[in-house]
CSV table of C-alpha atoms in Angstrom, one decimal:
chain,number,residue,atom,x,y,z
A,1,MET,CA,71.7,180.3,186.1
A,2,LEU,CA,68.7,178.0,186.6
A,3,LEU,CA,68.5,175.6,189.5
A,4,ASP,CA,68.7,171.9,188.7
A,5,TYR,CA,65.5,170.5,187.3
A,6,GLU,CA,65.2,167.8,189.9
A,7,ILE,CA,65.6,170.3,192.8
A,8,LEU,CA,62.9,172.6,191.2
A,9,LYS,CA,60.5,169.6,191.0
A,10,ILE,CA,61.1,168.8,194.7
A,11,LEU,CA,60.7,172.4,195.7
A,12,TRP,CA,57.4,172.7,194.0
A,13,TRP,CA,56.2,169.5,195.6
A,14,LEU,CA,57.1,171.1,198.9
A,15,PHE,CA,55.3,174.4,198.0
A,16,LEU,CA,52.2,172.4,197.2
A,17,GLY,CA,52.1,171.1,200.7
A,18,VAL,CA,52.9,174.5,202.1
A,19,ILE,CA,50.0,176.2,200.2
A,20,LEU,CA,47.5,173.5,201.1
A,21,SER,CA,48.6,173.7,204.8
A,22,VAL,CA,48.3,177.4,205.0
A,23,PHE,CA,44.9,177.3,203.3
A,24,SER,CA,43.7,174.6,205.8
A,25,ILE,CA,45.0,176.6,208.8
A,26,MET,CA,43.5,179.9,207.7
A,27,ASP,CA,40.3,178.8,206.1
A,28,GLY,CA,39.9,176.2,208.8
A,29,GLN,CA,39.1,179.0,211.2
A,30,ASP,CA,36.1,180.4,209.4
A,31,MET,CA,34.9,177.1,207.9
A,32,GLY,CA,35.1,175.5,211.3
A,33,ILE,CA,33.0,178.3,212.8
A,34,GLY,CA,30.6,178.1,209.9
A,35,ALA,CA,30.1,174.4,210.5
A,36,MET,CA,29.2,175.2,214.2
A,37,LEU,CA,27.0,178.2,213.4
A,38,PRO,CA,23.5,176.6,213.5
A,39,PHE,CA,24.3,174.6,216.6
A,40,VAL,CA,26.3,176.9,218.9
A,41,GLY,CA,24.6,180.3,218.6
A,42,LYS,CA,21.5,180.3,220.8
A,43,THR,CA,20.5,183.8,219.9
A,44,ASP,CA,20.9,186.1,216.9
A,45,ASP,CA,23.5,188.1,218.8
A,46,ASP,CA,25.5,185.0,219.6
A,47,LYS,CA,25.5,184.0,215.9
A,48,ARG,CA,26.5,187.5,214.9
A,49,VAL,CA,29.4,187.2,217.3
A,50,MET,CA,30.5,184.0,215.6
A,51,ILE,CA,30.2,185.5,212.1
A,52,ASN,CA,32.0,188.7,213.0
A,53,ALA,CA,34.8,186.7,214.6
A,54,VAL,CA,35.9,185.7,211.1
A,55,ALA,CA,34.3,188.4,209.0
A,56,PRO,CA,37.5,190.5,208.7
A,57,HIS,CA,39.6,187.6,207.4
A,58,TRP,CA,37.4,185.0,205.6
A,59,ASP,CA,37.7,186.4,202.1
A,60,GLY,CA,41.5,186.7,202.5
A,61,ASN,CA,41.7,183.2,203.7
A,62,GLN,CA,39.8,182.0,200.6
A,63,VAL,CA,42.5,183.4,198.4
A,64,TRP,CA,44.8,180.5,199.4
A,65,LEU,CA,42.5,178.1,197.7
A,66,ILE,CA,42.7,180.0,194.5
A,67,LEU,CA,46.5,180.2,194.9
A,68,GLY,CA,46.6,176.4,195.3
A,69,GLY,CA,44.7,175.9,192.1
A,70,GLY,CA,46.9,178.4,190.3
A,71,ALA,CA,50.1,176.7,191.5
A,72,ILE,CA,48.8,173.4,190.3
A,73,PHE,CA,48.0,174.9,186.9
A,74,ALA,CA,51.4,176.5,186.5
A,75,ALA,CA,53.6,173.8,188.0
A,76,TRP,CA,51.7,170.6,187.0
A,77,PRO,CA,49.5,171.4,184.0
A,78,MET,CA,48.8,167.6,183.4
A,79,ILE,CA,47.5,167.2,187.0
A,80,TYR,CA,45.4,170.3,186.6
A,81,ALA,CA,43.8,169.1,183.4
A,82,THR,CA,43.3,165.5,184.6
A,83,ALA,CA,42.1,166.2,188.1
A,84,PHE,CA,39.9,169.2,187.3
A,85,SER,CA,38.2,167.3,184.5
A,86,GLY,CA,38.0,163.9,186.3
A,87,PHE,CA,36.7,165.5,189.5
A,88,TYR,CA,34.5,167.9,187.6
A,89,TRP,CA,31.3,167.3,189.6
A,90,ALA,CA,33.1,167.3,192.9
A,91,MET,CA,34.7,170.6,191.9
A,92,LEU,CA,31.3,172.0,191.0
A,93,LEU,CA,29.9,170.9,194.3
A,94,VAL,CA,32.7,172.7,196.1
A,95,LEU,CA,32.2,175.8,193.9
A,96,PHE,CA,28.5,176.1,194.5
A,97,ALA,CA,28.9,175.5,198.2
A,98,LEU,CA,31.4,178.3,198.3
A,99,PHE,CA,28.9,180.6,196.7
A,100,PHE,CA,26.8,180.6,199.9
A,101,ARG,CA,29.6,182.1,201.9
A,102,PRO,CA,30.0,185.6,200.6
A,103,VAL,CA,26.3,185.9,199.9
A,104,GLY,CA,25.4,184.5,203.3
A,105,PHE,CA,27.8,186.9,205.1
A,106,ASP,CA,26.4,189.9,203.3
A,107,TYR,CA,22.7,189.1,203.1
A,108,ARG,CA,22.0,187.4,206.4
A,109,GLY,CA,21.4,190.6,208.3
A,110,LYS,CA,19.5,192.4,205.5
A,111,VAL,CA,16.1,191.3,206.7
A,112,GLU,CA,15.0,191.2,210.3
A,113,HIS,CA,13.1,187.9,210.1
A,114,THR,CA,13.9,184.7,211.9
A,115,ALA,CA,13.3,182.4,209.0
A,116,TRP,CA,15.4,184.5,206.7
A,117,LYS,CA,18.4,184.4,209.1
A,118,THR,CA,18.0,180.7,209.9
A,119,THR,CA,18.0,179.9,206.2
A,120,TRP,CA,21.3,181.8,205.7
A,121,ASP,CA,22.7,180.1,208.8
A,122,TRP,CA,22.2,176.7,207.2
A,123,LEU,CA,23.5,177.9,203.8
A,124,LEU,CA,26.7,179.2,205.6
A,125,PHE,CA,26.9,175.8,207.2
A,126,ILE,CA,26.7,174.0,203.8
A,127,GLY,CA,29.3,176.4,202.4
A,128,SER,CA,31.6,175.6,205.3
A,129,VAL,CA,31.2,171.9,205.6
A,130,VAL,CA,31.2,170.7,202.0
A,131,PRO,CA,34.6,172.0,200.9
A,132,PRO,CA,36.7,170.3,203.7
A,133,ILE,CA,34.7,167.1,203.3
A,134,VAL,CA,35.3,167.0,199.6
A,135,CYS,CA,39.0,167.8,200.1
A,136,GLY,CA,39.3,164.9,202.5
A,137,VAL,CA,37.4,162.6,200.2
A,138,ALA,CA,39.7,163.7,197.4
A,139,PHE,CA,42.8,162.7,199.4
A,140,GLY,CA,41.2,159.4,200.2
A,141,ASN,CA,40.7,158.7,196.5
A,142,LEU,CA,44.2,159.7,195.7
A,143,LEU,CA,45.6,157.0,198.1
A,144,GLN,CA,43.3,154.4,196.4
A,145,GLY,CA,44.1,155.6,192.8
A,146,VAL,CA,42.0,157.7,190.5
A,147,PRO,CA,40.3,156.0,187.5
A,148,PHE,CA,41.9,157.7,184.5
A,149,TYR,CA,44.4,156.9,181.8
A,150,PHE,CA,46.4,158.6,179.0
A,151,ASP,CA,46.2,157.5,175.4
A,152,ASN,CA,49.3,157.6,173.1
A,153,ASP,CA,48.6,161.3,172.4
A,154,LEU,CA,48.7,162.1,176.1
A,155,ARG,CA,45.0,162.9,176.2
A,156,SER,CA,43.5,162.0,179.6
A,157,TRP,CA,40.3,159.9,179.9
A,158,TYR,CA,38.4,159.6,183.1
A,159,THR,CA,36.7,156.2,183.6
A,160,GLY,CA,35.0,156.7,187.0
A,161,SER,CA,31.9,158.3,188.4
A,162,PHE,CA,31.1,160.9,191.0
A,163,TRP,CA,29.3,158.4,193.3
A,164,ALA,CA,32.3,156.0,193.2
A,165,LEU,CA,34.4,158.8,194.9
A,166,LEU,CA,32.1,158.4,198.0
A,167,ASN,CA,33.6,155.1,199.0
A,168,PRO,CA,34.0,154.1,202.7
A,169,PHE,CA,37.7,154.9,203.0
A,170,ALA,CA,37.3,158.3,201.3
A,171,LEU,CA,34.4,159.1,203.7
A,172,VAL,CA,36.6,158.4,206.7
A,173,CYS,CA,39.1,160.9,205.3
A,174,GLY,CA,36.3,163.3,204.8
A,175,VAL,CA,35.2,163.0,208.4
A,176,ALA,CA,38.8,163.5,209.5
A,177,ALA,CA,39.1,166.6,207.5
A,178,ILE,CA,35.9,168.3,208.7
A,179,SER,CA,36.7,167.3,212.3
A,180,LEU,CA,40.1,169.0,212.1
A,181,TYR,CA,38.5,172.1,210.5
A,182,ILE,CA,36.0,172.3,213.3
A,183,GLN,CA,38.7,171.9,215.9
A,184,GLN,CA,40.6,174.8,214.4
A,185,GLY,CA,37.5,176.9,214.2
A,186,ALA,CA,36.5,176.1,217.7
A,187,ASN,CA,39.9,177.1,219.0
A,188,TYR,CA,39.7,180.4,217.2
A,189,LEU,CA,36.2,180.9,218.5
A,190,TYR,CA,37.4,180.3,222.0
A,191,ALA,CA,40.2,182.9,221.6
A,192,ARG,CA,37.9,185.6,220.2
A,193,THR,CA,34.8,185.3,222.4
A,194,THR,CA,33.6,185.1,226.0
A,195,GLY,CA,30.9,183.5,228.1
A,196,SER,CA,28.6,180.8,226.7
A,197,ILE,CA,30.0,181.0,223.2
A,198,GLN,CA,33.6,180.6,224.4
A,199,ALA,CA,32.5,177.6,226.5
A,200,ALA,CA,30.8,176.0,223.5
A,201,GLY,CA,34.0,176.6,221.5
A,202,LYS,CA,36.0,174.7,224.1
A,203,LYS,CA,33.5,171.8,224.1
A,204,TRP,CA,33.4,171.5,220.3
A,205,SER,CA,37.2,171.7,220.1
A,206,VAL,CA,37.6,168.7,222.5
A,207,ILE,CA,35.0,166.6,220.7
A,208,ALA,CA,36.4,167.4,217.2
A,209,GLY,CA,40.0,166.7,218.4
A,210,TYR,CA,39.1,163.2,219.6
A,211,VAL,CA,37.0,162.4,216.4
A,212,PHE,CA,39.9,163.6,214.2
A,213,SER,CA,42.5,161.5,216.0
A,214,ALA,CA,40.3,158.4,215.8
A,215,MET,CA,39.6,158.9,212.1
A,216,PHE,CA,43.3,159.6,211.3
A,217,VAL,CA,44.5,156.5,213.1
A,218,LEU,CA,41.7,154.4,211.5
A,219,GLY,CA,42.6,155.8,208.1
A,220,GLY,CA,46.3,155.0,208.6
A,221,LEU,CA,45.6,151.4,209.6
A,222,TRP,CA,43.1,151.0,206.7
A,223,CYS,CA,45.7,152.3,204.3
A,224,TYR,CA,48.4,149.9,205.6
A,225,PHE,CA,46.3,146.8,205.7
A,226,GLY,CA,43.7,147.4,203.0
A,227,ILE,CA,45.1,149.6,200.3
A,228,ASP,CA,47.9,148.7,197.9
A,229,GLY,CA,50.3,151.6,197.1
A,230,TYR,CA,52.1,152.3,193.9
A,231,VAL,CA,55.8,151.7,193.0
A,232,ILE,CA,57.8,152.8,190.0
A,233,THR,CA,59.7,149.7,188.8
A,234,SER,CA,61.7,151.2,186.0
A,235,PRO,CA,64.8,153.4,186.3
A,236,VAL,CA,63.8,157.0,187.2
A,237,ASP,CA,65.5,160.1,185.9
A,238,PRO,CA,64.3,162.9,188.2
A,239,ALA,CA,65.4,165.4,185.5
A,240,MET,CA,63.3,163.8,182.7
A,241,LEU,CA,61.1,165.9,180.5
A,242,PRO,CA,57.3,165.5,181.0
A,243,ASN,CA,56.1,162.1,179.7
A,244,PRO,CA,54.0,160.1,182.2
A,245,LEU,CA,54.0,157.0,179.9
A,246,ASN,CA,57.8,156.7,180.0
A,247,LYS,CA,57.9,154.4,183.0
A,248,THR,CA,56.5,151.1,184.5
A,249,VAL,CA,54.4,151.0,187.6
A,250,THR,CA,53.0,148.3,189.8
A,251,ARG,CA,50.9,148.1,193.0
A,252,GLU,CA,52.1,146.5,196.1
A,253,ALA,CA,50.8,146.0,199.6
A,254,GLY,CA,52.2,148.5,202.1
A,255,ALA,CA,53.9,150.5,199.3
A,256,TRP,CA,52.5,153.8,200.7
A,257,PHE,CA,54.7,153.2,203.7
A,258,ILE,CA,58.0,152.6,201.8
A,259,ASN,CA,59.2,156.2,202.3
A,260,TYR,CA,58.7,156.0,206.0
A,261,GLY,CA,60.7,152.8,206.1
A,262,LYS,CA,63.6,154.4,204.1
A,263,TYR,CA,63.6,157.5,206.3
A,264,PRO,CA,62.2,156.7,209.8
A,265,VAL,CA,62.4,160.4,210.8
A,266,LEU,CA,59.4,160.9,208.5
A,267,TRP,CA,57.2,159.2,211.1
A,268,LEU,CA,57.3,162.5,212.9
A,269,ILE,CA,54.9,163.9,210.3
A,270,PRO,CA,51.9,161.7,211.1
A,271,LEU,CA,52.8,161.9,214.8
A,272,ILE,CA,52.6,165.7,214.5
A,273,ALA,CA,49.1,165.3,213.0
A,274,VAL,CA,47.7,163.1,215.8
A,275,GLY,CA,49.9,164.6,218.6
A,276,GLY,CA,49.1,168.2,217.5
A,277,SER,CA,45.4,167.6,217.7
A,278,LEU,CA,45.5,165.8,221.1
A,279,LEU,CA,47.8,168.4,222.5
A,280,SER,CA,45.4,171.1,221.2
A,281,VAL,CA,42.7,169.3,223.3
A,282,TYR,CA,44.9,169.5,226.3
A,283,MET,CA,45.7,173.2,225.8
A,284,ILE,CA,42.1,174.2,225.3
A,285,LYS,CA,41.2,172.4,228.5
A,286,LEU,CA,43.8,174.5,230.3
A,287,GLY,CA,42.3,177.6,228.7
A,288,LYS,CA,45.5,178.4,226.6
A,289,ALA,CA,43.8,179.5,223.4
A,290,ALA,CA,46.9,180.6,221.5
A,291,TRP,CA,48.7,177.3,222.2
A,292,ALA,CA,45.6,175.4,221.2
A,293,ILE,CA,45.5,177.1,217.8
A,294,ILE,CA,49.2,176.5,217.3
A,295,CYS,CA,48.8,172.8,218.1
A,296,SER,CA,45.8,172.4,215.8
A,297,SER,CA,47.7,174.3,213.1
A,298,LEU,CA,50.6,171.8,213.4
A,299,ALA,CA,48.0,169.0,213.2
A,300,MET,CA,46.8,170.6,209.9
A,301,ILE,CA,50.4,170.6,208.5
A,302,GLY,CA,51.0,167.0,209.6
A,303,THR,CA,47.7,165.9,208.1
A,304,ILE,CA,48.5,167.5,204.7
A,305,PHE,CA,52.1,166.2,204.5
A,306,THR,CA,51.3,162.7,205.7
A,307,PRO,CA,49.7,161.5,202.4
A,308,LEU,CA,52.0,163.6,200.3
A,309,ILE,CA,55.0,161.9,201.8
A,310,SER,CA,53.3,158.5,201.6
A,311,MET,CA,52.6,158.9,197.9
A,312,PHE,CA,55.9,160.6,196.9
A,313,PRO,CA,56.8,160.8,194.1
A,314,PHE,CA,53.2,160.0,193.0
A,315,LEU,CA,50.9,162.9,192.8
A,316,LEU,CA,47.9,161.5,190.9
A,317,PRO,CA,48.0,157.7,190.8
A,318,SER,CA,45.9,155.9,188.2
A,319,SER,CA,43.8,152.9,189.1
A,320,THR,CA,42.8,152.3,185.4
A,321,ASN,CA,46.3,152.2,183.9
A,322,PHE,CA,49.1,152.2,186.5
A,323,VAL,CA,51.6,153.6,183.9
A,324,SER,CA,49.5,156.7,183.5
A,325,SER,CA,50.1,157.7,187.1
A,326,LEU,CA,51.4,161.2,187.4
A,327,THR,CA,54.5,161.8,189.5
A,328,ALA,CA,56.6,164.7,190.6
A,329,TRP,CA,59.2,163.7,188.0
A,330,ASP,CA,57.1,163.4,184.8
A,331,CYS,CA,54.3,165.9,184.7
A,332,THR,CA,55.8,169.3,185.6
A,333,SER,CA,56.2,172.4,183.6
A,334,SER,CA,59.5,173.3,182.0
A,335,GLN,CA,62.6,174.1,184.0
A,336,LEU,CA,62.4,177.8,183.1
A,337,THR,CA,58.8,178.0,184.2
A,338,LEU,CA,59.4,176.4,187.6
A,339,PHE,CA,62.4,178.6,188.2
A,340,VAL,CA,60.6,181.9,187.3
A,341,MET,CA,57.7,180.8,189.5
A,342,LEU,CA,60.1,180.0,192.3
A,343,ILE,CA,61.6,183.5,192.3
A,344,VAL,CA,58.1,185.1,192.2
A,345,THR,CA,57.0,182.9,195.1
A,346,LEU,CA,60.0,183.6,197.2
A,347,ILE,CA,59.4,187.4,196.8
A,348,PHE,CA,55.7,187.6,197.3
A,349,LEU,CA,54.8,184.7,199.6
A,350,PRO,CA,56.6,186.3,202.6
A,351,ILE,CA,54.9,189.6,201.9
A,352,VAL,CA,51.5,188.0,201.9
A,353,LEU,CA,52.2,186.1,205.1
A,354,LEU,CA,53.5,189.3,206.8
A,355,TYR,CA,50.4,191.3,205.7
A,356,THR,CA,48.1,188.5,206.9
A,357,ALA,CA,49.8,188.4,210.3
A,358,TRP,CA,49.6,192.2,210.6
A,359,ALA,CA,45.8,192.1,209.7
A,360,TYR,CA,45.2,189.5,212.5
A,361,TYR,CA,47.3,191.6,214.9
A,362,VAL,CA,45.3,194.8,214.2
A,363,LEU,CA,41.9,193.0,214.4
A,364,ARG,CA,42.7,191.0,217.6
A,365,GLY,CA,40.6,191.2,220.7
A,366,LYS,CA,37.4,189.8,222.2
A,367,LEU,CA,33.9,190.0,220.6
A,368,THR,CA,30.9,190.2,222.9
A,369,PRO,CA,27.1,190.5,222.3
A,370,ASP,CA,27.2,194.0,223.8
A,371,TYR,CA,29.9,195.0,221.3
A,372,ILE,CA,27.7,193.7,218.5
A,373,LYS,CA,24.7,195.7,219.7
A,374,GLU,CA,26.7,198.9,220.0
A,375,ASN,CA,28.1,198.5,216.5
A,376,SER,CA,25.1,196.8,214.9
A,377,ASN,CA,25.0,199.0,211.8
A,378,SER,CA,28.7,198.5,210.9
A,379,LEU,CA,29.0,194.7,211.5
A,380,TYR,CA,27.5,191.6,209.8
């Protein structure tokens, strides 16, 4: 017997947040370290320590991004079609930046030449910085509304431009995203290394934590006072069949905070975002690496779910035609599709998480420049 259609829609909205959170937590480690690579490593051995700290896991972490795209395609095909076509150039920018990561890891050590390695260091930097910034910018644009609309045949049309995405509010969100990734990476670097590299990880974690907290609070205030949210003004049937044009929508000041007003307990989510980051700073200052990683991971979760809760049930608001806005109720796949996907996810997601935890447990321990030299031919 299938679950209720409304419940399935809510569960898949929740799974979207879970997948994005896990991706940010896992890939935040290696992207954060990649963002610090040209600045922290003073010698080639130091940089190899940084690279090999994430080398066993970076490709597995990358899979969560693919899983997120696949989940959107299967659960919300309208969102997949609209967002991936509307954000086409932004998606290509992320894709080409990601190309530098596998090639950079593999080819950096192939030639013993300073200019060669320095070039790959900067390419790894680009491949690590661009994706989180673009993701943050994307969330910033979602909160402002995306310029698209549906015609009567439910064909989507994008009316914006790539450069319009780089507006001030979205850039604040981008800075917040890369800062949180750097904090996560710096915490992991502190846990896996010793000496001057470990000290640098501590320093970067503290700075990134303060920057993220400031940008998150600034973005929240900006959103409250300067950005109108969306409200469905017609009766809503959560079990309705997909048809985004079967509703009426308006924009109102402070609408993105309506859910927090209805359910005050939800304020814990943004508090976890800021509090987790600041608590991570406190823990890293005490030298408690594991707790610092846990706290920055909680900050990741809070940061992902804060806009999702603010916008719910909206998933892709339209600034061109409010009625075309896509919500959790009117753009999902069929009830059977969501149910089958739910069963598959409940079976395989715990297996993937257990395997990932086991891999991190087996490959735990400190990395030092001496270890890199002793195993130079088998490491990056």
